[in-house]
Amino acid sequence: MRRIIFALGIFSAAAVAGTWLLFTGGSPAADASPGSLDRDGRVVVWPGQADLARSEGDLLAADLLSDGRLSFEEYDRVTRAFVACVEARGGQLARPLVPGPLQVYAIEFTFPPRAEGDAAAVAAASQAAVDGCASPTYARISAIWSQAHQPSPAQLRDAHVQLVGCLRAEGLEIPEAAAAGGSLLPFVRDNMEAFVRCSGPVSDALGMSPGYFAGT
């Protein structure tokens, strides 16, 4: 089966959410910091997020954010709707939909091989199915939730070091620049089986998609 890794979540969420925050402006409520968690474990969102979503026609997100908080239940509901959409288009979850240690879903889909078409066409069709289901609501809600549940820089550095050590033990040549934190993708694309073996334990420990470690 051809594996498609959908990696909108922990890794890109900060950049996406940061863009929304930049355009909404405003300041956080006096008793809470945006991006932090309140006493009930809900994410405190910036003022103006609901208005921005409404102005862009994203009425579901506007409703979810109208109280200035985002709960796990709301994030879970939107995520499951996204997954159901991809499954309706032929995708299958590669792992159970269970939140990782950071309370963020690391989502991977597999798509059954087709009888016709080359690998590039199959990959494009599979990615199109995922992209078509990644509605503005899912992108927005996932980004806001993930921004408040990111691994620490120290955790990411340790994970990268662990992954590089495993890849080298598998016989892959990883230059020092990449080993120090650069992108690993050019050095793993020809041996994805080794990458999957090495990235699995690291990804599970942080609750992150293996796709993050290919691109870092």
PDB file of C-alpha atoms in Angstrom:
ATOM      1  CA  MET A   1       0.000   0.000   0.000  1.00  0.00           C
ATOM      2  CA  ARG A   2       1.140   3.503  -0.628  1.00  0.00           C
ATOM      3  CA  ARG A   3       1.512   5.540   2.522  1.00  0.00           C
ATOM      4  CA  ILE A   4       0.560   9.181   2.660  1.00  0.00           C
ATOM      5  CA  ILE A   5       1.620  11.014   5.788  1.00  0.00           C
ATOM      6  CA  PHE A   6      -0.553  13.982   6.613  1.00  0.00           C
ATOM      7  CA  ALA A   7       1.503  16.221   8.814  1.00  0.00           C
ATOM      8  CA  LEU A   8      -0.552  19.298   9.551  1.00  0.00           C
ATOM      9  CA  GLY A   9      -0.469  19.386  13.298  1.00  0.00           C
ATOM     10  CA  ILE A  10       2.274  19.932  15.816  1.00  0.00           C
ATOM     11  CA  PHE A  11       4.956  20.726  13.298  1.00  0.00           C
ATOM     12  CA  SER A  12       3.355  23.407  11.120  1.00  0.00           C
ATOM     13  CA  ALA A  13       0.681  24.607  13.495  1.00  0.00           C
ATOM     14  CA  ALA A  14       2.746  27.298  15.147  1.00  0.00           C
ATOM     15  CA  ALA A  15       3.459  28.981  11.835  1.00  0.00           C
ATOM     16  CA  VAL A  16      -0.152  28.787  10.685  1.00  0.00           C
ATOM     17  CA  ALA A  17      -1.631  29.963  13.948  1.00  0.00           C
ATOM     18  CA  GLY A  18       1.007  32.665  14.191  1.00  0.00           C
ATOM     19  CA  THR A  19      -0.127  34.044  10.850  1.00  0.00           C
ATOM     20  CA  TRP A  20      -3.729  34.255  12.045  1.00  0.00           C
ATOM     21  CA  LEU A  21      -2.654  35.939  15.268  1.00  0.00           C
ATOM     22  CA  LEU A  22      -0.603  38.478  13.343  1.00  0.00           C
ATOM     23  CA  PHE A  23      -3.591  39.569  11.300  1.00  0.00           C
ATOM     24  CA  THR A  24      -6.113  39.589  14.115  1.00  0.00           C
ATOM     25  CA  GLY A  25      -4.032  41.835  16.336  1.00  0.00           C
ATOM     26  CA  GLY A  26      -5.559  42.720  19.678  1.00  0.00           C
ATOM     27  CA  SER A  27      -4.305  41.680  23.076  1.00  0.00           C
ATOM     28  CA  PRO A  28      -5.040  38.710  25.338  1.00  0.00           C
ATOM     29  CA  ALA A  29      -7.509  38.866  28.169  1.00  0.00           C
ATOM     30  CA  ALA A  30      -6.005  40.292  31.331  1.00  0.00           C
ATOM     31  CA  ASP A  31      -6.369  37.016  33.244  1.00  0.00           C
ATOM     32  CA  ALA A  32      -4.962  34.635  30.633  1.00  0.00           C
ATOM     33  CA  SER A  33      -2.201  34.326  28.055  1.00  0.00           C
ATOM     34  CA  PRO A  34      -3.066  33.363  24.473  1.00  0.00           C
ATOM     35  CA  GLY A  35      -1.798  29.955  23.504  1.00  0.00           C
ATOM     36  CA  SER A  36      -1.738  28.778  27.114  1.00  0.00           C
ATOM     37  CA  LEU A  37      -4.092  26.354  28.829  1.00  0.00           C
ATOM     38  CA  ASP A  38      -6.707  27.386  31.337  1.00  0.00           C
ATOM     39  CA  ARG A  39      -7.465  25.418  34.496  1.00  0.00           C
ATOM     40  CA  ASP A  40      -9.812  23.125  32.533  1.00  0.00           C
ATOM     41  CA  GLY A  41      -7.175  22.250  29.938  1.00  0.00           C
ATOM     42  CA  ARG A  42      -8.706  24.418  27.226  1.00  0.00           C
ATOM     43  CA  VAL A  43      -6.556  26.538  24.907  1.00  0.00           C
ATOM     44  CA  VAL A  44      -6.884  30.286  25.409  1.00  0.00           C
ATOM     45  CA  VAL A  45      -7.260  31.836  21.956  1.00  0.00           C
ATOM     46  CA  TRP A  46      -6.493  35.378  20.862  1.00  0.00           C
ATOM     47  CA  PRO A  47      -9.377  37.854  20.805  1.00  0.00           C
ATOM     48  CA  GLY A  48     -10.670  38.252  17.283  1.00  0.00           C
ATOM     49  CA  GLN A  49     -10.209  34.631  16.190  1.00  0.00           C
ATOM     50  CA  ALA A  50     -13.945  33.959  16.038  1.00  0.00           C
ATOM     51  CA  ASP A  51     -14.580  37.190  14.131  1.00  0.00           C
ATOM     52  CA  LEU A  52     -11.822  36.359  11.651  1.00  0.00           C
ATOM     53  CA  ALA A  53     -13.232  32.874  11.053  1.00  0.00           C
ATOM     54  CA  ARG A  54     -16.716  34.332  10.555  1.00  0.00           C
ATOM     55  CA  SER A  55     -15.411  36.930   8.074  1.00  0.00           C
ATOM     56  CA  GLU A  56     -13.853  34.091   6.063  1.00  0.00           C
ATOM     57  CA  GLY A  57     -17.097  32.112   6.024  1.00  0.00           C
ATOM     58  CA  ASP A  58     -15.840  29.504   8.496  1.00  0.00           C
ATOM     59  CA  LEU A  59     -18.961  29.507  10.647  1.00  0.00           C
ATOM     60  CA  LEU A  60     -18.207  26.260  12.489  1.00  0.00           C
ATOM     61  CA  ALA A  61     -14.836  27.531  13.691  1.00  0.00           C
ATOM     62  CA  ALA A  62     -16.414  30.873  14.594  1.00  0.00           C
ATOM     63  CA  ASP A  63     -18.917  29.057  16.795  1.00  0.00           C
ATOM     64  CA  LEU A  64     -16.250  26.878  18.433  1.00  0.00           C
ATOM     65  CA  LEU A  65     -14.039  29.880  19.200  1.00  0.00           C
ATOM     66  CA  SER A  66     -16.767  32.296  20.235  1.00  0.00           C
ATOM     67  CA  ASP A  67     -16.114  31.769  23.958  1.00  0.00           C
ATOM     68  CA  GLY A  68     -12.389  32.432  23.610  1.00  0.00           C
ATOM     69  CA  ARG A  69     -11.463  28.861  24.501  1.00  0.00           C
ATOM     70  CA  LEU A  70     -10.859  25.651  22.545  1.00  0.00           C
ATOM     71  CA  SER A  71     -11.406  22.329  24.309  1.00  0.00           C
ATOM     72  CA  PHE A  72     -10.029  18.913  23.457  1.00  0.00           C
ATOM     73  CA  GLU A  73     -13.574  17.734  22.750  1.00  0.00           C
ATOM     74  CA  GLU A  74     -13.955  20.433  20.095  1.00  0.00           C
ATOM     75  CA  TYR A  75     -10.561  19.652  18.561  1.00  0.00           C
ATOM     76  CA  ASP A  76     -11.441  15.942  18.616  1.00  0.00           C
ATOM     77  CA  ARG A  77     -14.796  16.522  16.910  1.00  0.00           C
ATOM     78  CA  VAL A  78     -13.265  18.482  14.034  1.00  0.00           C
ATOM     79  CA  THR A  79     -10.407  15.985  13.649  1.00  0.00           C
ATOM     80  CA  ARG A  80     -12.757  13.016  13.461  1.00  0.00           C
ATOM     81  CA  ALA A  81     -14.830  14.763  10.800  1.00  0.00           C
ATOM     82  CA  PHE A  82     -11.638  15.255   8.768  1.00  0.00           C
ATOM     83  CA  VAL A  83     -10.681  11.588   9.147  1.00  0.00           C
ATOM     84  CA  ALA A  84     -14.181  10.427   8.179  1.00  0.00           C
ATOM     85  CA  CYS A  85     -13.966  12.544   5.034  1.00  0.00           C
ATOM     86  CA  VAL A  86     -10.650  10.983   3.977  1.00  0.00           C
ATOM     87  CA  GLU A  87     -11.949   7.490   4.719  1.00  0.00           C
ATOM     88  CA  ALA A  88     -14.960   8.200   2.510  1.00  0.00           C
ATOM     89  CA  ARG A  89     -12.478   8.959  -0.286  1.00  0.00           C
ATOM     90  CA  GLY A  90     -10.653   5.649   0.078  1.00  0.00           C
ATOM     91  CA  GLY A  91      -8.071   6.428   2.743  1.00  0.00           C
ATOM     92  CA  GLN A  92      -7.433   4.199   5.733  1.00  0.00           C
ATOM     93  CA  LEU A  93      -5.887   5.179   9.049  1.00  0.00           C
ATOM     94  CA  ALA A  94      -2.435   3.638   9.380  1.00  0.00           C
ATOM     95  CA  ARG A  95      -2.683   3.716  13.167  1.00  0.00           C
ATOM     96  CA  PRO A  96      -5.560   4.081  15.624  1.00  0.00           C
ATOM     97  CA  LEU A  97      -6.825   7.601  16.170  1.00  0.00           C
ATOM     98  CA  VAL A  98      -5.439   8.018  19.674  1.00  0.00           C
ATOM     99  CA  PRO A  99      -3.943  11.285  20.943  1.00  0.00           C
ATOM    100  CA  GLY A 100      -0.251  11.113  21.739  1.00  0.00           C
ATOM    101  CA  PRO A 101       1.444  12.172  24.964  1.00  0.00           C
ATOM    102  CA  LEU A 102       1.101  15.822  23.925  1.00  0.00           C
ATOM    103  CA  GLN A 103      -2.662  15.394  23.367  1.00  0.00           C
ATOM    104  CA  VAL A 104      -2.349  15.954  19.622  1.00  0.00           C
ATOM    105  CA  TYR A 105      -3.363  13.472  16.935  1.00  0.00           C
ATOM    106  CA  ALA A 106      -0.550  12.290  14.661  1.00  0.00           C
ATOM    107  CA  ILE A 107      -2.515  11.181  11.618  1.00  0.00           C
ATOM    108  CA  GLU A 108      -1.304   8.856   8.880  1.00  0.00           C
ATOM    109  CA  PHE A 109      -3.351   7.454   6.010  1.00  0.00           C
ATOM    110  CA  THR A 110      -2.718   4.570   3.650  1.00  0.00           C
ATOM    111  CA  PHE A 111      -4.348   4.259   0.247  1.00  0.00           C
ATOM    112  CA  PRO A 112      -4.770   0.900  -1.512  1.00  0.00           C
ATOM    113  CA  PRO A 113      -2.746   0.648  -4.727  1.00  0.00           C
ATOM    114  CA  ARG A 114      -4.643   1.144  -7.952  1.00  0.00           C
ATOM    115  CA  ALA A 115      -4.549  -1.141 -10.959  1.00  0.00           C
ATOM    116  CA  GLU A 116      -3.655   1.683 -13.325  1.00  0.00           C
ATOM    117  CA  GLY A 117      -1.443   4.735 -13.193  1.00  0.00           C
ATOM    118  CA  ASP A 118       2.172   5.311 -12.288  1.00  0.00           C
ATOM    119  CA  ALA A 119       3.410   5.917  -8.764  1.00  0.00           C
ATOM    120  CA  ALA A 120       3.433   9.691  -9.149  1.00  0.00           C
ATOM    121  CA  ALA A 121      -0.192   9.734 -10.312  1.00  0.00           C
ATOM    122  CA  VAL A 122      -1.271   7.473  -7.469  1.00  0.00           C
ATOM    123  CA  ALA A 123       0.512   9.656  -4.931  1.00  0.00           C
ATOM    124  CA  ALA A 124      -1.038  12.804  -6.388  1.00  0.00           C
ATOM    125  CA  ALA A 125      -4.534  11.321  -6.285  1.00  0.00           C
ATOM    126  CA  SER A 126      -4.062  10.188  -2.691  1.00  0.00           C
ATOM    127  CA  GLN A 127      -2.739  13.559  -1.585  1.00  0.00           C
ATOM    128  CA  ALA A 128      -5.610  15.289  -3.381  1.00  0.00           C
ATOM    129  CA  ALA A 129      -8.059  13.241  -1.321  1.00  0.00           C
ATOM    130  CA  VAL A 130      -6.366  14.351   1.896  1.00  0.00           C
ATOM    131  CA  ASP A 131      -6.110  17.978   0.809  1.00  0.00           C
ATOM    132  CA  GLY A 132      -9.746  18.033  -0.251  1.00  0.00           C
ATOM    133  CA  CYS A 133     -10.833  17.045   3.250  1.00  0.00           C
ATOM    134  CA  ALA A 134      -8.536  19.443   5.095  1.00  0.00           C
ATOM    135  CA  SER A 135     -11.185  22.117   5.383  1.00  0.00           C
ATOM    136  CA  PRO A 136     -10.406  25.618   6.669  1.00  0.00           C
ATOM    137  CA  THR A 137     -12.113  24.583   9.900  1.00  0.00           C
ATOM    138  CA  TYR A 138      -9.821  21.616  10.461  1.00  0.00           C
ATOM    139  CA  ALA A 139      -6.708  23.590   9.534  1.00  0.00           C
ATOM    140  CA  ARG A 140      -7.630  26.441  11.855  1.00  0.00           C
ATOM    141  CA  ILE A 141      -8.748  24.374  14.853  1.00  0.00           C
ATOM    142  CA  SER A 142      -5.868  21.914  14.543  1.00  0.00           C
ATOM    143  CA  ALA A 143      -3.351  24.752  14.390  1.00  0.00           C
ATOM    144  CA  ILE A 144      -4.731  26.554  17.430  1.00  0.00           C
ATOM    145  CA  TRP A 145      -4.854  23.361  19.495  1.00  0.00           C
ATOM    146  CA  SER A 146      -1.432  22.140  18.390  1.00  0.00           C
ATOM    147  CA  GLN A 147       0.222  25.481  19.053  1.00  0.00           C
ATOM    148  CA  ALA A 148      -0.454  24.996  22.758  1.00  0.00           C
ATOM    149  CA  HIS A 149       0.716  21.367  22.775  1.00  0.00           C
ATOM    150  CA  GLN A 150       4.126  21.423  21.140  1.00  0.00           C
ATOM    151  CA  PRO A 151       7.160  19.462  22.303  1.00  0.00           C
ATOM    152  CA  SER A 152       9.938  21.488  23.867  1.00  0.00           C
ATOM    153  CA  PRO A 153      13.066  22.336  21.848  1.00  0.00           C
ATOM    154  CA  ALA A 154      15.011  19.950  24.087  1.00  0.00           C
ATOM    155  CA  GLN A 155      12.590  17.110  23.324  1.00  0.00           C
ATOM    156  CA  LEU A 156      12.911  17.731  19.585  1.00  0.00           C
ATOM    157  CA  ARG A 157      16.712  17.850  19.744  1.00  0.00           C
ATOM    158  CA  ASP A 158      16.843  14.580  21.676  1.00  0.00           C
ATOM    159  CA  ALA A 159      14.431  12.939  19.234  1.00  0.00           C
ATOM    160  CA  HIS A 160      16.501  14.091  16.264  1.00  0.00           C
ATOM    161  CA  VAL A 161      19.707  12.732  17.809  1.00  0.00           C
ATOM    162  CA  GLN A 162      18.003   9.397  18.546  1.00  0.00           C
ATOM    163  CA  LEU A 163      16.657   9.149  15.009  1.00  0.00           C
ATOM    164  CA  VAL A 164      20.000   9.973  13.382  1.00  0.00           C
ATOM    165  CA  GLY A 165      21.740   7.341  15.515  1.00  0.00           C
ATOM    166  CA  CYS A 166      19.232   4.712  14.437  1.00  0.00           C
ATOM    167  CA  LEU A 167      19.473   5.653  10.754  1.00  0.00           C
ATOM    168  CA  ARG A 168      23.256   5.424  10.851  1.00  0.00           C
ATOM    169  CA  ALA A 169      22.990   2.025  12.533  1.00  0.00           C
ATOM    170  CA  GLU A 170      20.769   1.000   9.606  1.00  0.00           C
ATOM    171  CA  GLY A 171      23.607   1.924   7.241  1.00  0.00           C
ATOM    172  CA  LEU A 172      22.330   5.291   5.997  1.00  0.00           C
ATOM    173  CA  GLU A 173      24.884   8.049   5.528  1.00  0.00           C
ATOM    174  CA  ILE A 174      23.704  11.146   7.385  1.00  0.00           C
ATOM    175  CA  PRO A 175      26.031  14.174   7.003  1.00  0.00           C
ATOM    176  CA  GLU A 176      26.920  16.140  10.096  1.00  0.00           C
ATOM    177  CA  ALA A 177      24.898  19.166   8.968  1.00  0.00           C
ATOM    178  CA  ALA A 178      21.737  17.054   8.853  1.00  0.00           C
ATOM    179  CA  ALA A 179      22.681  15.219  12.034  1.00  0.00           C
ATOM    180  CA  ALA A 180      22.947  18.575  13.801  1.00  0.00           C
ATOM    181  CA  GLY A 181      19.344  19.420  12.995  1.00  0.00           C
ATOM    182  CA  GLY A 182      19.046  19.776   9.233  1.00  0.00           C
ATOM    183  CA  SER A 183      16.571  18.084   6.928  1.00  0.00           C
ATOM    184  CA  LEU A 184      16.834  14.307   6.774  1.00  0.00           C
ATOM    185  CA  LEU A 185      14.564  13.868   3.764  1.00  0.00           C
ATOM    186  CA  PRO A 186      17.307  13.783   1.085  1.00  0.00           C
ATOM    187  CA  PHE A 187      19.042  10.984   2.961  1.00  0.00           C
ATOM    188  CA  VAL A 188      16.061   8.758   3.775  1.00  0.00           C
ATOM    189  CA  ARG A 189      13.928   8.920   0.626  1.00  0.00           C
ATOM    190  CA  ASP A 190      15.820   6.002  -0.944  1.00  0.00           C
ATOM    191  CA  ASN A 191      15.393   3.798   2.120  1.00  0.00           C
ATOM    192  CA  MET A 192      12.007   4.594   3.557  1.00  0.00           C
ATOM    193  CA  GLU A 193      11.727   1.185   5.221  1.00  0.00           C
ATOM    194  CA  ALA A 194      14.680   2.033   7.463  1.00  0.00           C
ATOM    195  CA  PHE A 195      13.231   5.468   8.122  1.00  0.00           C
ATOM    196  CA  VAL A 196       9.875   3.996   9.166  1.00  0.00           C
ATOM    197  CA  ARG A 197      11.594   1.529  11.506  1.00  0.00           C
ATOM    198  CA  CYS A 198      13.648   4.276  13.134  1.00  0.00           C
ATOM    199  CA  SER A 199      11.078   7.050  13.250  1.00  0.00           C
ATOM    200  CA  GLY A 200       8.262   4.938  14.698  1.00  0.00           C
ATOM    201  CA  PRO A 201       9.531   4.751  18.304  1.00  0.00           C
ATOM    202  CA  VAL A 202      10.630   8.382  18.255  1.00  0.00           C
ATOM    203  CA  SER A 203       7.290   9.538  16.848  1.00  0.00           C
ATOM    204  CA  ASP A 204       5.288   7.482  19.317  1.00  0.00           C
ATOM    205  CA  ALA A 205       7.269   8.870  22.255  1.00  0.00           C
ATOM    206  CA  LEU A 206       6.262  12.422  21.319  1.00  0.00           C
ATOM    207  CA  GLY A 207       2.921  11.632  19.725  1.00  0.00           C
ATOM    208  CA  MET A 208       4.055  13.098  16.416  1.00  0.00           C
ATOM    209  CA  SER A 209       3.817  12.017  12.797  1.00  0.00           C
ATOM    210  CA  PRO A 210       7.002  10.465  11.324  1.00  0.00           C
ATOM    211  CA  GLY A 211       6.601  13.006   8.510  1.00  0.00           C
ATOM    212  CA  TYR A 212       7.943  15.699  10.802  1.00  0.00           C
ATOM    213  CA  PHE A 213      11.267  13.933  11.220  1.00  0.00           C
ATOM    214  CA  ALA A 214      11.711  13.440   7.491  1.00  0.00           C
ATOM    215  CA  GLY A 215      11.413  17.157   6.910  1.00  0.00           C
ATOM    216  CA  THR A 216      13.345  18.567   9.842  1.00  0.00           C
TER     217      THR A 216
END
